[in-house]
C-alpha cells in the first residue's frame, strides 16, 4: 500500500477508521464518531501529521488541534532520533540507543534546550494565543503521518495520558510493527492502516513526502473543523 501524499493518506485512514479491518469499531454514518465515546478531539503531531489529521477531522466532523512534539537527534546526526519532548515534560529517550552509542542524557542537554525553544516557537505560531484544548474526560485521537521508532508518539501519548482523557487512541496511515507493539502499551488503541513486513522509513510509503510548511499547518487549522 502506497499513498500519493499526506492528504491522500489522511483520506484513506479516515475511511478505514470508519470501519477497520478487524471491525471492532463498526461502520458509522458520515460524521458520526464510531468509537463509543462522546466529545472527540483530533490532535495532530505537526508538521507532517497535520494534513493527515485534517482529513480525519473533516470525515468525522470533529475539532482539530495540534500537539507539538520535537525529536531529539543524535549529536552530529540530527535526523536520527534518540528522544523526544512535549510541552515542559522531561525528555523521553531510547535508553537502548543511548547505551549503544555510549551517550549520557546530560550530553544531550544542549539539543534538548534547542528543541524546546523550537517547540515553544511552533506552539505560539500555530495557536496564536488560543489556550490548549481541554483533554480531561474526552476521547482523544492522536494522528501522525507514520511511525518509525515511535519516540515522538510515545512522548505525546504519555503527556496526554497525564491529562486524563476518557479514551486515548493513536492513528496513522503506516507504521513499523515494532513501534506499534510498543505503543500499544501506552494508548487504549493503536490504529494503523498499513503495517509493512519490511519497514525502513515512513517516507518510502509516500510518492510525495515533502516537508510541510508552517503556513500550511496554519491554513489547515484555520479551514478544518473548529478547534476546541
Short mmCIF file of C-alpha atoms in Angstrom, two decimals:
data_model
loop_
_atom_site.label_atom_id
_atom_site.label_comp_id
_atom_site.label_asym_id
_atom_site.label_seq_id
_atom_site.Cartn_x
_atom_site.Cartn_y
_atom_site.Cartn_z
CA UNK A 1 0.00 0.00 0.00
CA UNK A 2 1.34 3.43 -1.01
CA UNK A 3 -0.02 6.94 -0.63
CA UNK A 4 0.16 9.78 -3.14
CA UNK A 5 0.72 12.35 -0.41
CA UNK A 6 -0.37 13.10 3.16
CA UNK A 7 -3.83 14.28 2.15
CA UNK A 8 -4.43 11.01 0.29
CA UNK A 9 -3.09 9.10 3.30
CA UNK A 10 -5.46 11.02 5.57
CA UNK A 11 -8.48 10.23 3.43
CA UNK A 12 -7.51 6.56 3.29
CA UNK A 13 -7.01 6.47 7.05
CA UNK A 14 -10.33 8.21 7.72
CA UNK A 15 -12.21 5.76 5.52
CA UNK A 16 -10.58 2.81 7.28
CA UNK A 17 -11.22 4.27 10.73
CA UNK A 18 -14.90 4.32 9.94
CA UNK A 19 -14.86 0.52 9.62
CA UNK A 20 -11.40 -1.00 10.20
CA UNK A 21 -10.49 -4.48 9.05
CA UNK A 22 -10.99 -6.05 12.46
CA UNK A 23 -14.48 -4.49 12.61
CA UNK A 24 -14.07 -3.67 16.29
CA UNK A 25 -15.26 -0.13 15.77
CA UNK A 26 -18.05 -0.96 13.37
CA UNK A 27 -19.31 1.11 10.49
CA UNK A 28 -20.81 4.52 11.14
CA UNK A 29 -22.78 7.07 9.19
CA UNK A 30 -20.96 10.09 7.79
CA UNK A 31 -19.98 12.48 10.53
CA UNK A 32 -20.66 10.01 13.33
CA UNK A 33 -17.90 9.04 15.71
CA UNK A 34 -17.69 5.23 15.73
CA UNK A 35 -15.60 4.62 18.85
CA UNK A 36 -18.27 4.69 21.50
CA UNK A 37 -17.39 7.84 23.43
CA UNK A 38 -18.66 11.37 23.01
CA UNK A 39 -16.75 14.66 22.71
CA UNK A 40 -13.93 13.56 20.37
CA UNK A 41 -10.84 15.64 19.73
CA UNK A 42 -8.36 15.09 16.89
CA UNK A 43 -4.79 16.09 17.76
CA UNK A 44 -2.14 16.22 15.06
CA UNK A 45 1.60 15.94 15.55
CA UNK A 46 2.99 18.77 13.41
CA UNK A 47 4.06 19.31 10.96
CA UNK A 48 3.60 16.14 8.91
CA UNK A 49 0.66 14.84 10.89
CA UNK A 50 -1.50 17.90 10.26
CA UNK A 51 -2.57 17.21 6.63
CA UNK A 52 -3.38 13.62 7.63
CA UNK A 53 -5.34 14.66 10.72
CA UNK A 54 -7.22 17.37 8.83
CA UNK A 55 -8.79 14.72 6.61
CA UNK A 56 -9.75 12.59 9.62
CA UNK A 57 -11.26 15.60 11.40
CA UNK A 58 -13.22 16.50 8.27
CA UNK A 59 -14.57 12.96 7.89
CA UNK A 60 -15.81 12.79 11.47
CA UNK A 61 -16.69 16.49 11.81
CA UNK A 62 -14.50 16.61 14.88
CA UNK A 63 -12.45 19.53 16.20
CA UNK A 64 -8.79 19.61 15.22
CA UNK A 65 -5.80 20.97 17.12
CA UNK A 66 -2.09 20.27 17.35
CA UNK A 67 0.15 18.77 19.98
CA UNK A 68 3.67 19.99 19.26
CA UNK A 69 6.43 17.48 19.94
CA UNK A 70 10.08 17.63 18.96
CA UNK A 71 12.55 14.90 18.17
CA UNK A 72 15.92 14.90 19.92
CA UNK A 73 18.58 13.89 17.44
CA UNK A 74 21.94 12.20 17.84
CA UNK A 75 24.79 14.75 18.02
CA UNK A 76 26.27 15.05 14.55
CA UNK A 77 23.32 13.20 13.04
CA UNK A 78 20.21 15.23 13.99
CA UNK A 79 17.88 13.28 11.71
CA UNK A 80 18.49 10.14 13.77
CA UNK A 81 16.03 10.36 16.62
CA UNK A 82 17.15 9.26 20.06
CA UNK A 83 14.48 11.01 22.13
CA UNK A 84 11.53 13.39 22.09
CA UNK A 85 9.95 16.16 24.15
CA UNK A 86 6.42 17.54 24.58
CA UNK A 87 5.49 20.74 26.45
CA UNK A 88 7.55 21.02 29.64
CA UNK A 89 7.73 17.26 30.15
CA UNK A 90 11.14 15.65 30.73
CA UNK A 91 12.64 14.13 27.58
CA UNK A 92 11.74 10.58 26.66
CA UNK A 93 14.87 8.75 25.47
CA UNK A 94 15.56 5.47 23.73
CA UNK A 95 17.76 4.10 26.50
CA UNK A 96 18.98 1.13 24.49
CA UNK A 97 20.18 3.50 21.78
CA UNK A 98 21.85 5.75 24.36
CA UNK A 99 23.72 2.78 25.74
CA UNK A 100 24.68 1.51 22.29
CA UNK A 101 26.05 4.94 21.29
CA UNK A 102 27.74 5.50 24.64
CA UNK A 103 25.79 8.70 25.29
CA UNK A 104 24.60 10.10 28.61
CA UNK A 105 21.43 12.17 28.91
CA UNK A 106 23.43 15.16 30.18
CA UNK A 107 25.36 15.26 26.91
CA UNK A 108 22.10 15.88 25.08
CA UNK A 109 21.07 18.87 27.22
CA UNK A 110 22.04 21.44 24.52
CA UNK A 111 19.95 19.56 21.95
CA UNK A 112 17.02 19.37 24.36
CA UNK A 113 17.20 23.11 25.07
CA UNK A 114 17.37 23.93 21.37
CA UNK A 115 14.41 21.71 20.51
CA UNK A 116 12.41 23.04 23.48
CA UNK A 117 12.84 26.57 22.13
CA UNK A 118 11.65 25.46 18.68
CA UNK A 119 8.71 23.65 20.27
CA UNK A 120 7.59 26.86 22.00
CA UNK A 121 8.03 28.84 18.79
CA UNK A 122 5.74 26.48 16.93
CA UNK A 123 3.18 26.41 19.72
CA UNK A 124 2.98 30.20 19.66
CA UNK A 125 2.81 30.29 15.88
CA UNK A 126 0.14 27.63 15.45
CA UNK A 127 -2.00 28.55 18.43
CA UNK A 128 -1.83 32.35 18.13
CA UNK A 129 -2.95 32.97 21.65
CA UNK A 130 -5.52 30.18 21.84
CA UNK A 131 -5.35 28.07 25.01
CA UNK A 132 -4.56 24.38 24.78
CA UNK A 133 -7.70 22.29 24.23
CA UNK A 134 -9.34 20.52 27.13
CA UNK A 135 -8.35 16.86 27.37
CA UNK A 136 -9.83 15.57 30.62
CA UNK A 137 -12.77 13.23 30.06
CA UNK A 138 -12.61 13.43 26.25
CA UNK A 139 -11.95 10.89 23.54
CA UNK A 140 -8.59 11.92 22.06
CA UNK A 141 -7.28 10.62 18.75
CA UNK A 142 -3.61 11.47 18.18
CA UNK A 143 -2.64 11.43 14.49
CA UNK A 144 0.74 11.38 12.74
CA UNK A 145 1.83 10.68 9.17
CA UNK A 146 3.70 7.50 10.15
CA UNK A 147 5.51 5.60 12.87
CA UNK A 148 9.16 4.67 12.57
CA UNK A 149 10.74 4.48 16.03
CA UNK A 150 7.58 5.82 17.66
CA UNK A 151 9.54 8.01 20.11
CA UNK A 152 7.67 11.21 19.32
CA UNK A 153 4.32 9.49 19.61
CA UNK A 154 5.45 7.87 22.87
CA UNK A 155 6.26 11.25 24.44
CA UNK A 156 2.96 12.66 23.20
CA UNK A 157 0.87 9.76 24.49
CA UNK A 158 2.46 9.91 27.94
CA UNK A 159 1.82 13.64 28.09
CA UNK A 160 -1.82 13.19 27.10
CA UNK A 161 -2.38 10.28 29.50
CA UNK A 162 -1.38 12.50 32.40
CA UNK A 163 -4.18 14.87 31.41
CA UNK A 164 -6.76 12.10 31.98
CA UNK A 165 -8.67 11.60 28.72
CA UNK A 166 -11.57 9.17 28.84
CA UNK A 167 -10.10 7.29 25.86
CA UNK A 168 -6.73 7.78 24.18
CA UNK A 169 -6.01 6.39 20.72
CA UNK A 170 -3.22 6.79 18.18
CA UNK A 171 -3.92 6.63 14.45
CA UNK A 172 -1.56 6.73 11.48
CA UNK A 173 -1.54 5.58 7.86
CA UNK A 174 1.63 3.49 8.12
CA UNK A 175 3.92 2.24 10.86
CA UNK A 176 6.53 -0.32 11.80
CA UNK A 177 5.31 -3.38 13.64
CA UNK A 178 7.86 -2.85 16.41
CA UNK A 179 6.67 0.70 17.10
CA UNK A 180 3.03 -0.36 17.01
CA UNK A 181 3.69 -3.11 19.53
CA UNK A 182 5.49 -0.81 21.96
CA UNK A 183 2.94 1.99 21.69
CA UNK A 184 0.05 -0.40 22.28
CA UNK A 185 1.09 -0.33 25.94
CA UNK A 186 0.66 3.46 26.06
CA UNK A 187 -2.64 4.00 24.21
CA UNK A 188 -6.05 2.43 24.59
CA UNK A 189 -5.92 1.68 20.88
CA UNK A 190 -3.28 1.97 18.18
CA UNK A 191 -4.92 2.17 14.78
CA UNK A 192 -2.51 1.71 11.87
CA UNK A 193 -3.83 1.26 8.35
CA UNK A 194 -0.71 -0.36 6.91
CA UNK A 195 1.97 -2.29 8.84
CA UNK A 196 4.52 -3.46 6.26
CA UNK A 197 6.55 -6.58 6.87
CA UNK A 198 9.68 -4.68 5.85
CA UNK A 199 9.80 -1.12 7.15
CA UNK A 200 12.74 1.27 6.83
CA UNK A 201 11.29 4.78 6.80
CA UNK A 202 7.90 6.48 6.71
CA UNK A 203 8.70 8.41 3.53
CA UNK A 204 9.17 5.27 1.42
CA UNK A 205 5.39 4.71 1.56
CA UNK A 206 4.59 8.13 0.06
CA UNK A 207 5.08 9.30 -3.52
CA UNK A 208 5.29 12.89 -2.23
CA UNK A 209 6.75 13.22 1.27
CA UNK A 210 7.89 16.81 1.01
CA UNK A 211 8.22 18.93 4.12
CA UNK A 212 5.04 20.56 5.37
CA UNK A 213 5.42 24.30 5.95
CA UNK A 214 4.29 26.33 8.93
CA UNK A 215 1.96 28.25 6.60
CA UNK A 216 0.29 25.00 5.51
CA UNK A 217 -0.22 23.97 9.12
CA UNK A 218 -1.81 27.32 9.97
CA UNK A 219 -4.04 27.19 6.89
CA UNK A 220 -5.26 23.66 7.66
CA UNK A 221 -6.01 24.55 11.28
CA UNK A 222 -7.99 27.51 10.02
CA UNK A 223 -10.06 25.63 7.45
CA UNK A 224 -10.64 22.34 9.29
CA UNK A 225 -13.33 21.66 11.87
CA UNK A 226 -13.37 24.25 14.62
CA UNK A 227 -10.67 23.91 17.26
CA UNK A 228 -11.97 23.10 20.73
#
